[in-house]
Coordinates of C-alpha atoms in Angstrom, one line a residue:
X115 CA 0.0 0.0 0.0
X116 CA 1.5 3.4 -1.0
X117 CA 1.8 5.6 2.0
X118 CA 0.1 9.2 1.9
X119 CA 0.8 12.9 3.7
X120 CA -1.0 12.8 6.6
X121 CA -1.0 17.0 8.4
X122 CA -2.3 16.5 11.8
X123 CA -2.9 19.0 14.7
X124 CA -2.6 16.5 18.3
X125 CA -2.7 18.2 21.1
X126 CA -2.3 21.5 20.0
X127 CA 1.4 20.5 17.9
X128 CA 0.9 20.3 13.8
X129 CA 3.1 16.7 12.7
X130 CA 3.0 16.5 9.0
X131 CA 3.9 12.5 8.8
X132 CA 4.1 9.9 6.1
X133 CA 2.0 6.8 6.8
X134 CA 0.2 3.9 5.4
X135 CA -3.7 5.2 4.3
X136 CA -4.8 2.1 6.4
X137 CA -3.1 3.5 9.8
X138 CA -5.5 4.1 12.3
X139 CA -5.5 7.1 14.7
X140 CA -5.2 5.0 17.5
X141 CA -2.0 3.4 15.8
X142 CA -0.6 7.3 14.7
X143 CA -0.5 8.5 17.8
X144 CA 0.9 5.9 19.6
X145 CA 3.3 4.6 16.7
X146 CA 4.2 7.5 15.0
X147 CA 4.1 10.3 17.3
X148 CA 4.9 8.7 20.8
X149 CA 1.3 9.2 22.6
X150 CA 1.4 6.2 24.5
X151 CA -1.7 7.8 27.1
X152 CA -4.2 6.5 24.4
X153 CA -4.6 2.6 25.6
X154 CA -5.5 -0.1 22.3
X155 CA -7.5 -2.4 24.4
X156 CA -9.8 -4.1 22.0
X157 CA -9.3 -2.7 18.3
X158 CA -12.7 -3.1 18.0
X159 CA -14.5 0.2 19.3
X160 CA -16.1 -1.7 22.2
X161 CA -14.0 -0.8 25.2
X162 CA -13.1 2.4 25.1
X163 CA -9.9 2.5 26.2
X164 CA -8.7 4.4 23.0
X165 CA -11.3 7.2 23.7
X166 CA -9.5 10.6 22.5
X167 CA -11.5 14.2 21.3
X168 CA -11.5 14.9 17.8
X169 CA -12.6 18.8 17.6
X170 CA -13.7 18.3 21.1
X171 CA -16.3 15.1 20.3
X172 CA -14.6 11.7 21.8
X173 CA -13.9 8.9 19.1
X174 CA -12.6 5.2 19.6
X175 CA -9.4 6.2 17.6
X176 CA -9.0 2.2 17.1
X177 CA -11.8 2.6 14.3
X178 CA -10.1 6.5 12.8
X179 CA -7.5 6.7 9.8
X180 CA -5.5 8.9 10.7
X181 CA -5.9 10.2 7.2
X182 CA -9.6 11.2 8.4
X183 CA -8.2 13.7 10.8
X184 CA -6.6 15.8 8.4
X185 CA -7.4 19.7 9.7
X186 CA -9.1 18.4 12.8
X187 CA -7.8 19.1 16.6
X188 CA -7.1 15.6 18.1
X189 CA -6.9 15.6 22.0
X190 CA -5.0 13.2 23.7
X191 CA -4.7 12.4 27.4
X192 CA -1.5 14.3 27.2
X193 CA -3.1 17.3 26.2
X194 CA -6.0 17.6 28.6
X195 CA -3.8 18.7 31.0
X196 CA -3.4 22.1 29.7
X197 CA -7.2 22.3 29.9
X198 CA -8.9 23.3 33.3
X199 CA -11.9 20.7 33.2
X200 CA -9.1 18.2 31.8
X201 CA -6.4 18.7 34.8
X202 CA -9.7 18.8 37.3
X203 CA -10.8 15.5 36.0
X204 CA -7.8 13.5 36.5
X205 CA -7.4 14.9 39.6
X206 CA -10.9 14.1 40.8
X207 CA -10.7 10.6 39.6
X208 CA -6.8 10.5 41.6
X209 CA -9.2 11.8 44.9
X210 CA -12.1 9.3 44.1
X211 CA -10.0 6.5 43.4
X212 CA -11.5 6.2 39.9
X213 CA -8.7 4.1 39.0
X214 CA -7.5 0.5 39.7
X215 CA -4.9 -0.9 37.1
X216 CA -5.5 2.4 35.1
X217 CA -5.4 1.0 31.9
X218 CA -8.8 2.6 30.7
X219 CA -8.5 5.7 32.9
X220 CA -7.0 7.5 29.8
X221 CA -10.5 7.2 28.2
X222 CA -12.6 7.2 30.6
X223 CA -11.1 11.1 31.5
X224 CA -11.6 12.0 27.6
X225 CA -14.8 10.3 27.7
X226 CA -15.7 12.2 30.8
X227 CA -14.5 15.5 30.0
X228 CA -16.3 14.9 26.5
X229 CA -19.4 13.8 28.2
X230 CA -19.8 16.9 30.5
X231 CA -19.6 19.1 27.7
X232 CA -21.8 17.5 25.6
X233 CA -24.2 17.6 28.7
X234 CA -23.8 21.3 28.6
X235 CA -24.3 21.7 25.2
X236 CA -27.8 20.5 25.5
X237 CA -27.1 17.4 23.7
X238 CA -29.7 14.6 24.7
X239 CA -29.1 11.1 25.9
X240 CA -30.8 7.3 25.6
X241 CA -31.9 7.9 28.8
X242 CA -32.9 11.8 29.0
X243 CA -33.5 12.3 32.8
X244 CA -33.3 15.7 34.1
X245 CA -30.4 16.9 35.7
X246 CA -27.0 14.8 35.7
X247 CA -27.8 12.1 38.1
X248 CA -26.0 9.3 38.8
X249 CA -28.1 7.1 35.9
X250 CA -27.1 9.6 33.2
X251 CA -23.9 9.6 34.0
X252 CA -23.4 5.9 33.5
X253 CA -25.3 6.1 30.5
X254 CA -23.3 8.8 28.8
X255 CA -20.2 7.1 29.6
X256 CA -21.6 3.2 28.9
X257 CA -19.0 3.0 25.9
X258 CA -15.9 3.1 28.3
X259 CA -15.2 -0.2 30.4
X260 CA -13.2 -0.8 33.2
X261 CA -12.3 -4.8 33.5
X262 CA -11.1 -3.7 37.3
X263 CA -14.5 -2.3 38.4
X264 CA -13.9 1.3 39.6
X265 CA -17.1 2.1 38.4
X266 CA -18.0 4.0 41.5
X267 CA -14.9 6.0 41.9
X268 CA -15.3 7.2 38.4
X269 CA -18.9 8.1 39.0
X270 CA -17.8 9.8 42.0
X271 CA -14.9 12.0 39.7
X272 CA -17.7 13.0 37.0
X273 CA -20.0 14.0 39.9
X274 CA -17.0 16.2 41.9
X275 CA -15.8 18.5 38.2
X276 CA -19.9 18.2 37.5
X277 CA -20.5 20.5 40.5

């Protein structure tokens, strides 16, 4: 497969790289740029654990070409700590023990930070209760799991930066 120019804008940094059309985001930024936040867990798109922001919505970047990105902003783990609701949420899921082996905590802080401004943003959910409660929550993150079961901790996180 001939490889392609591939301009991307991660975490605020332009890379202009050569790649393989078939490389997936997920792949890029851990291969090719050295982002090794971003977990592959699956490949698939059913964990989560690749869960970054492109232009500020959260994608599994296991099922992205990199190629697709082209003049979008990806966010990595990496770079939501220069963000205030990014540094916040790690922090809040360090206090809350939302973390066990931490393998999916990368996603599930995009996911999270993703997920509260979504919620702002008016955007509905499945469920569409009132209010953040504690059901929304788990149903606006429901694509992110965690094999260890931190589950309440995490909830516990979203809630705290929710406030």
């Amino acid at each position: 497969m001939p490889s392609i120019q591939v301009r991307l804008s991660v975490n605020g940094r332009k890379h202009e790289l050569e790649l393989d059309a078939r490389v997936s985001l997920l792949d890029c930024l851990r291969e090719h740029l050295g982002l090794t936040g971003t977990k592959k867990g699956c490949d698939q798109g059913a964990c989560g654990a690749c869960t970054v922001l492109l232009n500020g919505e959260r994608v599994n970047s296991c099922l992205v070409l990199a190629a697709q990105c082209a003049d979008a902003e990806v966010t990595t783990i990496e770079g939501l700590a220069s963000s205030e609701v990014g540094r916040a949420m790690q922090e809040a899921f360090v206090r809350n023990d939302g973390l066990q082996c931490g393998y999916c905590t990368p996603g599930q802080v995009c996911s999270a930070v993703a997920m509260l401004a979504e919620y702002e943003a008016g955007v509905p959910s499945a469920i569409g209760e009132p209010g953040l409660t504690d059901t929304e929550i788990r149903e606006r993150l429901a694509g992110n799991l965690c094999r260890c079961g931190a589950y309440n901790g995490i909830l516990a996180a979203v809630r705290e930066v929710a406030r």
